[in-house]
Short mmCIF file of N, CA, C and O in Angstrom, two decimals:
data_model
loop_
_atom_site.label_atom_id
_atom_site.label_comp_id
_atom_site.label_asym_id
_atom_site.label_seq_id
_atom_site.Cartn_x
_atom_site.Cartn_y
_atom_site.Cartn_z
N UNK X 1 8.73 17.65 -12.41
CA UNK X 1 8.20 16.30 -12.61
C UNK X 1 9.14 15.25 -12.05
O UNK X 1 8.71 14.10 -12.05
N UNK X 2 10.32 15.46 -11.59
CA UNK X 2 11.04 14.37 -11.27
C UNK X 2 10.61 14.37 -10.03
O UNK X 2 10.84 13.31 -9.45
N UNK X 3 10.03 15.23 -9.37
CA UNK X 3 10.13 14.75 -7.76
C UNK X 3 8.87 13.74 -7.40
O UNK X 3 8.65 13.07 -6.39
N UNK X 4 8.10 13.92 -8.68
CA UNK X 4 6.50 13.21 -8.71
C UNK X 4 7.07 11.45 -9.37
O UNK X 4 6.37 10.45 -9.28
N UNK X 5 8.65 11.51 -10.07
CA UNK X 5 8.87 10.34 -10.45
C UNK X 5 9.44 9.73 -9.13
O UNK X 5 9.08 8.63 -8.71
N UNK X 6 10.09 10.29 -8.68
CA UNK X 6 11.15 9.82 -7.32
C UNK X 6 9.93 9.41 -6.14
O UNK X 6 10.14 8.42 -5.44
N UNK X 7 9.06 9.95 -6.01
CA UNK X 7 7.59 10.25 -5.37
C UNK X 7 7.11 8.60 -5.39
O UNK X 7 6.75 7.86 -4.47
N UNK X 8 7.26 8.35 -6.97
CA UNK X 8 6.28 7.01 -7.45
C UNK X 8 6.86 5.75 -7.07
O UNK X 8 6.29 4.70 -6.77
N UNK X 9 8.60 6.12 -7.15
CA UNK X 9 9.43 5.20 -7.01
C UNK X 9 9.58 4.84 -5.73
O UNK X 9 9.72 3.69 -5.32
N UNK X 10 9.55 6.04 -4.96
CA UNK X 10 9.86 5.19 -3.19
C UNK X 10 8.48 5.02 -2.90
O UNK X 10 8.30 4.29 -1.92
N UNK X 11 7.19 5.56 -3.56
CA UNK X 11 5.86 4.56 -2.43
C UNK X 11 5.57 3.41 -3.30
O UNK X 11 4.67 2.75 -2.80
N UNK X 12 5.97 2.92 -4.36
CA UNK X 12 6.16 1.63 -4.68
C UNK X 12 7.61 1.21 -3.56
O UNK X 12 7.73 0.85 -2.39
N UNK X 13 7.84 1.28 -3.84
CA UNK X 13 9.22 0.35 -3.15
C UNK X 13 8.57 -0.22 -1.47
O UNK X 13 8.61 -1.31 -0.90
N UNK X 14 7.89 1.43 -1.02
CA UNK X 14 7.56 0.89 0.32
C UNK X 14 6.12 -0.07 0.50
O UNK X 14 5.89 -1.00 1.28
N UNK X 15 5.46 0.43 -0.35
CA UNK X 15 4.09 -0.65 -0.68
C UNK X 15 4.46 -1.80 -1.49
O UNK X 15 3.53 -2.42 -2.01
N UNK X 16 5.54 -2.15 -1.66
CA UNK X 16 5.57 -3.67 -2.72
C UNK X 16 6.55 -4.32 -1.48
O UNK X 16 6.55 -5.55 -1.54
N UNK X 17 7.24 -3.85 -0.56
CA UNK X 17 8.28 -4.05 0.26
C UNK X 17 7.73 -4.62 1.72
O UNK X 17 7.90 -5.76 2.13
N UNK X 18 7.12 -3.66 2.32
CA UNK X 18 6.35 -3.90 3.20
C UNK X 18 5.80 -5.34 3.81
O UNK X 18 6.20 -5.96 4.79
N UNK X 19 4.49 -5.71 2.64
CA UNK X 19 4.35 -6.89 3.11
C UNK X 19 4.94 -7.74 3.07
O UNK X 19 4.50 -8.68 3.73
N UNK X 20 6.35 -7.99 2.28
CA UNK X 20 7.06 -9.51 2.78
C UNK X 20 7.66 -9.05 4.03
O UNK X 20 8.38 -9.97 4.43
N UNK X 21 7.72 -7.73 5.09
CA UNK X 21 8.03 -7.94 6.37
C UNK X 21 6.68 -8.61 7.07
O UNK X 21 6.81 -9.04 8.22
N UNK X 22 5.52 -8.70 6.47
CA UNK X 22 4.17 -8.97 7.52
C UNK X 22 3.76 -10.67 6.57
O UNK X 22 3.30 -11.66 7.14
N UNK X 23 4.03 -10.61 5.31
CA UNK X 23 3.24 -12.41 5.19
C UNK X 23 4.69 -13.19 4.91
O UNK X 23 4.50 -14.36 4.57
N UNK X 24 6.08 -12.79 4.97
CA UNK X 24 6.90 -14.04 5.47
C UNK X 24 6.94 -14.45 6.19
O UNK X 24 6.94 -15.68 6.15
N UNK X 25 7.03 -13.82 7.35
CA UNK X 25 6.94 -14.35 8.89
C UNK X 25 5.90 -15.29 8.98
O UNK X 25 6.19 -16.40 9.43
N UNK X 26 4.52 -15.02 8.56
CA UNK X 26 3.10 -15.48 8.91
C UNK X 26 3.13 -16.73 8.32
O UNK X 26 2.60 -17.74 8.78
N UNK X 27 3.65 -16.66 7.45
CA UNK X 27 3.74 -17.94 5.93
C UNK X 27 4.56 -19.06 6.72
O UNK X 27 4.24 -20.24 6.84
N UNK X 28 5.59 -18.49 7.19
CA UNK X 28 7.13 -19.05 7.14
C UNK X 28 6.49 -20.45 8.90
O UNK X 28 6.72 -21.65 9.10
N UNK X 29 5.54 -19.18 9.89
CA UNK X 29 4.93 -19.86 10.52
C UNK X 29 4.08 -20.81 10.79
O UNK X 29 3.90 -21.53 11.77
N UNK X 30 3.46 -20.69 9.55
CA UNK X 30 2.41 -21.41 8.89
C UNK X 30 1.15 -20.85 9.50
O UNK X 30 0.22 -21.55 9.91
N UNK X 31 1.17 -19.90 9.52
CA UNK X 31 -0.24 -18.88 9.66
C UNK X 31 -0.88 -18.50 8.77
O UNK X 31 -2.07 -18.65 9.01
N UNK X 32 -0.66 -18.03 7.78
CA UNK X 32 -0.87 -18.38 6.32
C UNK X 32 -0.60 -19.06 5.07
O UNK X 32 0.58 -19.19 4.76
N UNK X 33 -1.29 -19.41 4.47
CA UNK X 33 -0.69 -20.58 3.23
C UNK X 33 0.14 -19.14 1.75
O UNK X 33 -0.21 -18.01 1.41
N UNK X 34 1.36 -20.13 1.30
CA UNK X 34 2.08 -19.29 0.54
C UNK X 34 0.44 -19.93 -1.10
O UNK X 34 -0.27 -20.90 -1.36
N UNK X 35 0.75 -18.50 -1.65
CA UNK X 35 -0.51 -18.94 -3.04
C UNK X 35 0.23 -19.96 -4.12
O UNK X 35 1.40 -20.21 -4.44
N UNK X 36 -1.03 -20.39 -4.49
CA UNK X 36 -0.87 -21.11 -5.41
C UNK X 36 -0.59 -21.00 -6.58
O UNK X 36 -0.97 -20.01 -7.20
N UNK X 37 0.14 -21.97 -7.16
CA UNK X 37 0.55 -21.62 -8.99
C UNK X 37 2.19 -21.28 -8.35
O UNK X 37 2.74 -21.56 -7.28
N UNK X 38 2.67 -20.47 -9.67
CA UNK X 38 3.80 -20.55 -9.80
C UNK X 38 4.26 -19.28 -8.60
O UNK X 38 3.30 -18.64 -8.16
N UNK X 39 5.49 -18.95 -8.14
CA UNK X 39 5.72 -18.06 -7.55
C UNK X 39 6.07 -16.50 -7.97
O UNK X 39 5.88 -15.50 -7.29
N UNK X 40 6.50 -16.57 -8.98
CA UNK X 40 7.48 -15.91 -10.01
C UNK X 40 5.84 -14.86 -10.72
O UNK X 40 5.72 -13.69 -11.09
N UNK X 41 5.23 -15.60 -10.65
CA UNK X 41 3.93 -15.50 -11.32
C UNK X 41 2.98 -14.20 -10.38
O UNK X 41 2.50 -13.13 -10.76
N UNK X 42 3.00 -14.92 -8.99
CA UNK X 42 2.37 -14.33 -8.32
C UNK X 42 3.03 -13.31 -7.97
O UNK X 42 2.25 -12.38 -7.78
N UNK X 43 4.71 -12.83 -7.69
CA UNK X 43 5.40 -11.71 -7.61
C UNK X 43 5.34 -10.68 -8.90
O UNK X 43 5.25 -9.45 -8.95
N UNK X 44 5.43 -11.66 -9.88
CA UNK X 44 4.64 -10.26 -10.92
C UNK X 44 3.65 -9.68 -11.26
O UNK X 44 3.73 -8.58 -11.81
N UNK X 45 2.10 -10.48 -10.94
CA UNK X 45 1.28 -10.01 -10.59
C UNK X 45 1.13 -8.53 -9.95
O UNK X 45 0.69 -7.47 -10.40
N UNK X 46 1.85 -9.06 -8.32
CA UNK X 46 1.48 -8.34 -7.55
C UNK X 46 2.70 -7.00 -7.55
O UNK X 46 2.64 -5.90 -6.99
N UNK X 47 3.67 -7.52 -8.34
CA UNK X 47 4.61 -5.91 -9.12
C UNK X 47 3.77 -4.97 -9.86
O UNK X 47 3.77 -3.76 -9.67
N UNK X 48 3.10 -5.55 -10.65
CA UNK X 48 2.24 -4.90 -11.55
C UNK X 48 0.68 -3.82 -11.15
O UNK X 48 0.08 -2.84 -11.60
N UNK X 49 0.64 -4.79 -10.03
CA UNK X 49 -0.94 -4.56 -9.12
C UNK X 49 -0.19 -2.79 -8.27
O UNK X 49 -0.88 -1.77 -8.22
N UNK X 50 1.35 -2.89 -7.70
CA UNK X 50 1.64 -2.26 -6.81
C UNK X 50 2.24 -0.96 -7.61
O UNK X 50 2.08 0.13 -7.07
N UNK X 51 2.90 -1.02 -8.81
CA UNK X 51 3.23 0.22 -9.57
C UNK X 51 1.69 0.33 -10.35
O UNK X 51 1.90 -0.01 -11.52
N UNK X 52 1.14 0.46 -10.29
CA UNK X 52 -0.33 0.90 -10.76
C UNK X 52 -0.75 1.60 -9.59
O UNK X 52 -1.20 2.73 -9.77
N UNK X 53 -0.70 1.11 -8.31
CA UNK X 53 -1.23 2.21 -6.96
C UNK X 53 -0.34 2.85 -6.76
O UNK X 53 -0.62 4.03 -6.55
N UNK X 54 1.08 2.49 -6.71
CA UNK X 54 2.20 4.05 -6.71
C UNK X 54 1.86 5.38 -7.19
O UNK X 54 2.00 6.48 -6.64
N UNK X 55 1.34 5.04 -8.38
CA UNK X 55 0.85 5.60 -9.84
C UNK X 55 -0.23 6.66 -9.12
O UNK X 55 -0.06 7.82 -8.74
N UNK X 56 -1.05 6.04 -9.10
CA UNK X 56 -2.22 6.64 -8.73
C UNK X 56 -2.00 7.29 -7.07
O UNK X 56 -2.30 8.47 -6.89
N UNK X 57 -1.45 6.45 -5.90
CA UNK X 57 -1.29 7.64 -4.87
C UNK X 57 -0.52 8.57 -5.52
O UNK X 57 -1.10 9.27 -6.35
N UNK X 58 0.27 8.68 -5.40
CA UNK X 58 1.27 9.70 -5.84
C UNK X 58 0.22 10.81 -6.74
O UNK X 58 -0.14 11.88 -6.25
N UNK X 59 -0.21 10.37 -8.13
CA UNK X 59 -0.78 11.07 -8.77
C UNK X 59 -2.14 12.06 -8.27
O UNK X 59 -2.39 13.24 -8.52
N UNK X 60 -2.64 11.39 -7.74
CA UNK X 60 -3.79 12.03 -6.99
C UNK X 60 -3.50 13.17 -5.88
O UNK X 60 -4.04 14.26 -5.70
N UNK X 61 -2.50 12.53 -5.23
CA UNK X 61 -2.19 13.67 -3.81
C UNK X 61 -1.44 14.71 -4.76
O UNK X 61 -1.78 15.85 -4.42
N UNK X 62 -0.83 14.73 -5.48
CA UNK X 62 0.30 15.77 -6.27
C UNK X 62 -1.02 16.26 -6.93
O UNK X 62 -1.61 16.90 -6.06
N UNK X 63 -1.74 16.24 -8.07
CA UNK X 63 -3.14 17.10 -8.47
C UNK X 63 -3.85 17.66 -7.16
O UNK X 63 -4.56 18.66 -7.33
N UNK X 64 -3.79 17.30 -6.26
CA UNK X 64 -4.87 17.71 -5.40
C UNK X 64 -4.26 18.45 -3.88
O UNK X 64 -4.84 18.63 -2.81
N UNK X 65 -3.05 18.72 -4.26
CA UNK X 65 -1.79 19.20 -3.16
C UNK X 65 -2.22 20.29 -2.69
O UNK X 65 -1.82 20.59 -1.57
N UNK X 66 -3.17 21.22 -3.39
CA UNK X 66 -3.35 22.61 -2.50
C UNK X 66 -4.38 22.15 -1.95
O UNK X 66 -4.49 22.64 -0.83
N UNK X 67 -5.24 21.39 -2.22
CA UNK X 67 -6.31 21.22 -0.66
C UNK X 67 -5.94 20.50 -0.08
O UNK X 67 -6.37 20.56 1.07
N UNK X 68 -4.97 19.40 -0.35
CA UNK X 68 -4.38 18.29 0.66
C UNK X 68 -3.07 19.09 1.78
O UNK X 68 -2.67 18.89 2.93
N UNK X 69 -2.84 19.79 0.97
CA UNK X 69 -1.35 20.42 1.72
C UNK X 69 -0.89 19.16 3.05
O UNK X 69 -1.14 17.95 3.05
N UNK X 70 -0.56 19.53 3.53
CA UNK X 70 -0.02 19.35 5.08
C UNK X 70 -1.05 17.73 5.84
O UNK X 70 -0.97 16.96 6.81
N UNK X 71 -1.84 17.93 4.75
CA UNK X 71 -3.10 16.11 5.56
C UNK X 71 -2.34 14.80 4.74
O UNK X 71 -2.93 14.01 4.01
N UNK X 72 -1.22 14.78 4.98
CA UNK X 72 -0.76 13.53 4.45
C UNK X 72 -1.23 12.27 5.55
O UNK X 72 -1.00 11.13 5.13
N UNK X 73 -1.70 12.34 6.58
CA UNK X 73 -1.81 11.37 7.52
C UNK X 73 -3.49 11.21 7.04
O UNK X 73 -4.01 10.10 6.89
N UNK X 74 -3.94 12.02 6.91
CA UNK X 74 -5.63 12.16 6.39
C UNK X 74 -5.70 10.57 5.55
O UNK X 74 -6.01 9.41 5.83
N UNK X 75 -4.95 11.81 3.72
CA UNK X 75 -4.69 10.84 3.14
C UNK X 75 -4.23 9.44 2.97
O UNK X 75 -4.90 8.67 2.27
N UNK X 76 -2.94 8.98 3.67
CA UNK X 76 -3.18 7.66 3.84
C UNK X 76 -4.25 6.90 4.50
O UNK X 76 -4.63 5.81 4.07
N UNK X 77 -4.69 7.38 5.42
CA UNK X 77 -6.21 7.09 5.92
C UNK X 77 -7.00 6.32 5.20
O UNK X 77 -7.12 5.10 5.15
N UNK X 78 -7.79 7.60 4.38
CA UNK X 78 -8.36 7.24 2.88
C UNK X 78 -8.24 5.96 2.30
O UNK X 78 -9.17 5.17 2.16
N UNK X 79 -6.70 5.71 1.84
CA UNK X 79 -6.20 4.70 1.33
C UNK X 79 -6.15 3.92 2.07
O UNK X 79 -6.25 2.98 1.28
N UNK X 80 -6.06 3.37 3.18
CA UNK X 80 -6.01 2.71 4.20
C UNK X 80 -7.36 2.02 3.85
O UNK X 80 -7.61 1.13 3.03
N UNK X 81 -8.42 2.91 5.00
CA UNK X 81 -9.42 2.32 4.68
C UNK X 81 -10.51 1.91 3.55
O UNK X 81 -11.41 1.07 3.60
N UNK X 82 -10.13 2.75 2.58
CA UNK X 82 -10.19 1.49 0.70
C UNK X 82 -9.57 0.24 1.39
O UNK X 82 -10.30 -0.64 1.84
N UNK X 83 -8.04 0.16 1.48
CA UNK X 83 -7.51 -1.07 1.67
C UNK X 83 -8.21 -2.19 2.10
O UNK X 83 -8.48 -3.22 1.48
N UNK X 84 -8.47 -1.87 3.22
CA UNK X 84 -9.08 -2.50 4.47
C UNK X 84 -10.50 -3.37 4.21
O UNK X 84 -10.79 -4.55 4.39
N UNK X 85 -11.46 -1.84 3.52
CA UNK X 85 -12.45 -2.63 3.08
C UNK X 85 -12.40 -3.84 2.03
O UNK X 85 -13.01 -4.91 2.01
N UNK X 86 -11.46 -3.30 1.17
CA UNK X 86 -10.87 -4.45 0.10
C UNK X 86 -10.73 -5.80 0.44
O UNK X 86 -11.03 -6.77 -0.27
N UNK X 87 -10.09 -5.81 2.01
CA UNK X 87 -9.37 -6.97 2.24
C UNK X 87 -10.96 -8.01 2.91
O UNK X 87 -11.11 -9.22 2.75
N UNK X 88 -11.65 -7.34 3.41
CA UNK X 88 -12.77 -8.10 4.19
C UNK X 88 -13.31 -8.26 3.12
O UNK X 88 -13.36 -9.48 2.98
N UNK X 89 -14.02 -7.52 1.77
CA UNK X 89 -14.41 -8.09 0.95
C UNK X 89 -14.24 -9.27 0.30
O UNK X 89 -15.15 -10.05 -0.01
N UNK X 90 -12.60 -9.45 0.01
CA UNK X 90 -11.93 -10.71 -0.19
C UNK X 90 -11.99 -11.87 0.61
O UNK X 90 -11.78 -13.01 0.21
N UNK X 91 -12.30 -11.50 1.90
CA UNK X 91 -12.25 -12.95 2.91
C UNK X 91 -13.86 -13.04 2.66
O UNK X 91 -14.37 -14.14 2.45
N UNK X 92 -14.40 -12.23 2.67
CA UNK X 92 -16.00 -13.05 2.11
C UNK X 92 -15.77 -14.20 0.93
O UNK X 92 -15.78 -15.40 1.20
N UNK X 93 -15.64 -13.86 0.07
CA UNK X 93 -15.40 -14.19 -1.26
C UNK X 93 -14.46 -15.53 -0.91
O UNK X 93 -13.85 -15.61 0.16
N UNK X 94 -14.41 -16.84 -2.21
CA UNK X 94 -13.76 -17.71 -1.97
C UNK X 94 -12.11 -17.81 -2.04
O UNK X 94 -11.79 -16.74 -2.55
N UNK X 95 -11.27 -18.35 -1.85
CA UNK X 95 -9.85 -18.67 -2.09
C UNK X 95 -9.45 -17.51 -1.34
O UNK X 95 -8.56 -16.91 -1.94
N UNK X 96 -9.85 -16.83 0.02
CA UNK X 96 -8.91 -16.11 0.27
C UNK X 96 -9.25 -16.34 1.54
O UNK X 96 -10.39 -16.74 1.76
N UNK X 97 -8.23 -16.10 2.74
CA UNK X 97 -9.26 -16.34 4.20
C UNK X 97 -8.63 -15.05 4.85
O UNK X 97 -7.81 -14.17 4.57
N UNK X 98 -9.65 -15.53 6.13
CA UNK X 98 -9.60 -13.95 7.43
C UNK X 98 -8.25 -13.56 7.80
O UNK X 98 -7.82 -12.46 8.14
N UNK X 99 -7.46 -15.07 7.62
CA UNK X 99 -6.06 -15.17 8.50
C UNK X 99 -5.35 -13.86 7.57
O UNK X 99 -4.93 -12.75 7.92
N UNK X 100 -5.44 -14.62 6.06
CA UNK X 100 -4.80 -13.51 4.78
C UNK X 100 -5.01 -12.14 5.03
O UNK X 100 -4.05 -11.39 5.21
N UNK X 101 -6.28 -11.71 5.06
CA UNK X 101 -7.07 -10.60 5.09
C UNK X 101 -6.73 -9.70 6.03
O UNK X 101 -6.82 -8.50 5.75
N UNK X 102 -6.30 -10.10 7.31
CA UNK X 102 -5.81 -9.66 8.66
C UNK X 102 -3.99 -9.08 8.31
O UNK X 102 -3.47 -7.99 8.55
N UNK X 103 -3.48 -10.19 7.74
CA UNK X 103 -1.96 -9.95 7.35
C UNK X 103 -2.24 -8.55 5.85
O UNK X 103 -1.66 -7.47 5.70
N UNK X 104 -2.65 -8.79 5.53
CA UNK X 104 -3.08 -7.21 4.45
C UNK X 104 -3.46 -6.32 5.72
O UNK X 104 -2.67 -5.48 6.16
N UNK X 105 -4.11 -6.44 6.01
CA UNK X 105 -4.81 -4.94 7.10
C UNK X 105 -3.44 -4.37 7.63
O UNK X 105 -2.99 -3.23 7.67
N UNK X 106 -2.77 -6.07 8.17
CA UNK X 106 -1.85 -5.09 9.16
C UNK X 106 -0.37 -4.61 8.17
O UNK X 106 0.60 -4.08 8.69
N UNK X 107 -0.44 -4.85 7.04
CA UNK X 107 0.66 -4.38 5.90
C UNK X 107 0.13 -2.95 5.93
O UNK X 107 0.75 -2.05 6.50
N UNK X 108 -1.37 -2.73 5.12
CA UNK X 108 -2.01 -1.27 4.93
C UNK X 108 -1.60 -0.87 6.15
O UNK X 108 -0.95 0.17 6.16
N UNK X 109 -1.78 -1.35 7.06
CA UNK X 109 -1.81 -0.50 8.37
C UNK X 109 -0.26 0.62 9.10
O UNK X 109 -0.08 1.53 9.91
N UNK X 110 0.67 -0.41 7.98
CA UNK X 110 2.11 0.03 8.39
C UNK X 110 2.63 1.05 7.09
O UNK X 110 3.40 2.00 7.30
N UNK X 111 2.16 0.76 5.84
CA UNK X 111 2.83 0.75 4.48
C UNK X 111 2.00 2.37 3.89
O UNK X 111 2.55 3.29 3.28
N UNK X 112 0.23 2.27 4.41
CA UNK X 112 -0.22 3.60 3.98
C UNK X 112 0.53 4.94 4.84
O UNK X 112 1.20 5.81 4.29
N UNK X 113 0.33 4.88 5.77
CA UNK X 113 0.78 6.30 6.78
C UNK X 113 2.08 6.56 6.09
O UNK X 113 2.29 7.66 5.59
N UNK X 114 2.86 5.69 6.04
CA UNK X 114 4.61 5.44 6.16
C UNK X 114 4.42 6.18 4.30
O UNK X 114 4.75 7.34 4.08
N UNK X 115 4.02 5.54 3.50
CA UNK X 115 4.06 6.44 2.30
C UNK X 115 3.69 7.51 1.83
O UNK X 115 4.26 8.11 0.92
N UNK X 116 2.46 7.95 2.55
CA UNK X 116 1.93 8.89 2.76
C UNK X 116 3.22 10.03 2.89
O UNK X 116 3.69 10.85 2.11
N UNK X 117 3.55 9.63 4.31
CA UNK X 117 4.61 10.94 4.61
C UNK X 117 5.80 10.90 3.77
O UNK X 117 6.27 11.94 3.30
N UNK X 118 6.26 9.86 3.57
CA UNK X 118 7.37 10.14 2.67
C UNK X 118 6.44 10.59 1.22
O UNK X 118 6.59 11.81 1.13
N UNK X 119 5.98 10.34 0.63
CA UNK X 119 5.74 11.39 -0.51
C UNK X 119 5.41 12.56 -0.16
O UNK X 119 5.79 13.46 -0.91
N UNK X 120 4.64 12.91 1.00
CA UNK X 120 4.53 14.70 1.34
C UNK X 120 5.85 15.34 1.83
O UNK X 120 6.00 16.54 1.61
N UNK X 121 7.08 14.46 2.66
CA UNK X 121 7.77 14.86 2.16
C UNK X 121 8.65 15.23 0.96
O UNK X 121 9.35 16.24 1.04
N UNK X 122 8.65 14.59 0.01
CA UNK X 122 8.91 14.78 -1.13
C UNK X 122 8.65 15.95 -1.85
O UNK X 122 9.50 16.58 -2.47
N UNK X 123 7.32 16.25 -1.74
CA UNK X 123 6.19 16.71 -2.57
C UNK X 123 5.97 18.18 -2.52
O UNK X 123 5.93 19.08 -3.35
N UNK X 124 5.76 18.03 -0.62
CA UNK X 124 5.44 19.22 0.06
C UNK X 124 6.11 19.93 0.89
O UNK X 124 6.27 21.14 0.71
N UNK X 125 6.78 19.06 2.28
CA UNK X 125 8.03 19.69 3.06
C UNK X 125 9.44 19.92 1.85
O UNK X 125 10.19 20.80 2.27
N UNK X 126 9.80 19.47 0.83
CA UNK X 126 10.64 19.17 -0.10
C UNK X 126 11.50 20.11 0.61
O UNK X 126 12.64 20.34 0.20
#
């Protein structure tokens, strides 16, 4: 069980990490607007939002390791495109725009694969 804790701990780190390499820059450019309300607020939010999906990738690929074996690229996929759809759903919807929605895609786009393999390494090449 520790390698499923160590597992949870680095694809949080790399999924909570990630996007301040893709919406500081964007923000900082003014390509996207930083959110509203407090800041402190919105970083714990989104701490909370990101060890809950650690949780669950991790958990899911580790239950489901003998048919997943070796498709860790599959799997982030999967998750990916959940992501993805997530994010266009949101730019429909109010208070969020395409610009935002685009800077998520291209976070999923770097943050799923990249965790993916490091937990199959973990998990599976171990």
């Amino acid at each position: 069980m520790g390698e499923v804790t160590i597992a949870v701990l680095l694809v949080f780190a790399i999924i909570y990490f990630v996007p301040f390499l893709v919406y500081g820059p964007l923000s900082a450019a003014g390509w996207i607007m930083q959110p509203e309300g407090s800041p402190a607020s919105f970083l714990l939010g989104v701490l909370v939002s990101k060890i809950g999906t650690a949780v669950a990738f991790v958990l899911i690929f580790y239950f489901a390791r003998e048919v997943l074996g070796d498709r860790w690229l599959l799997y982030g996929f999967l998750w990916w495109l959940m992501f993805v759809i997530g994010e266009v759903g949101q730019a429909i919807g109010p208070n969020y725009s395409w610009r935002e929605a685009l800077a998520g895609m291209i976070s999923e786009t770097i943050y799923c694969p990249l965790a993916a393999w490091a937990m199959w390494g973990l998990l599976i090449k171990g």
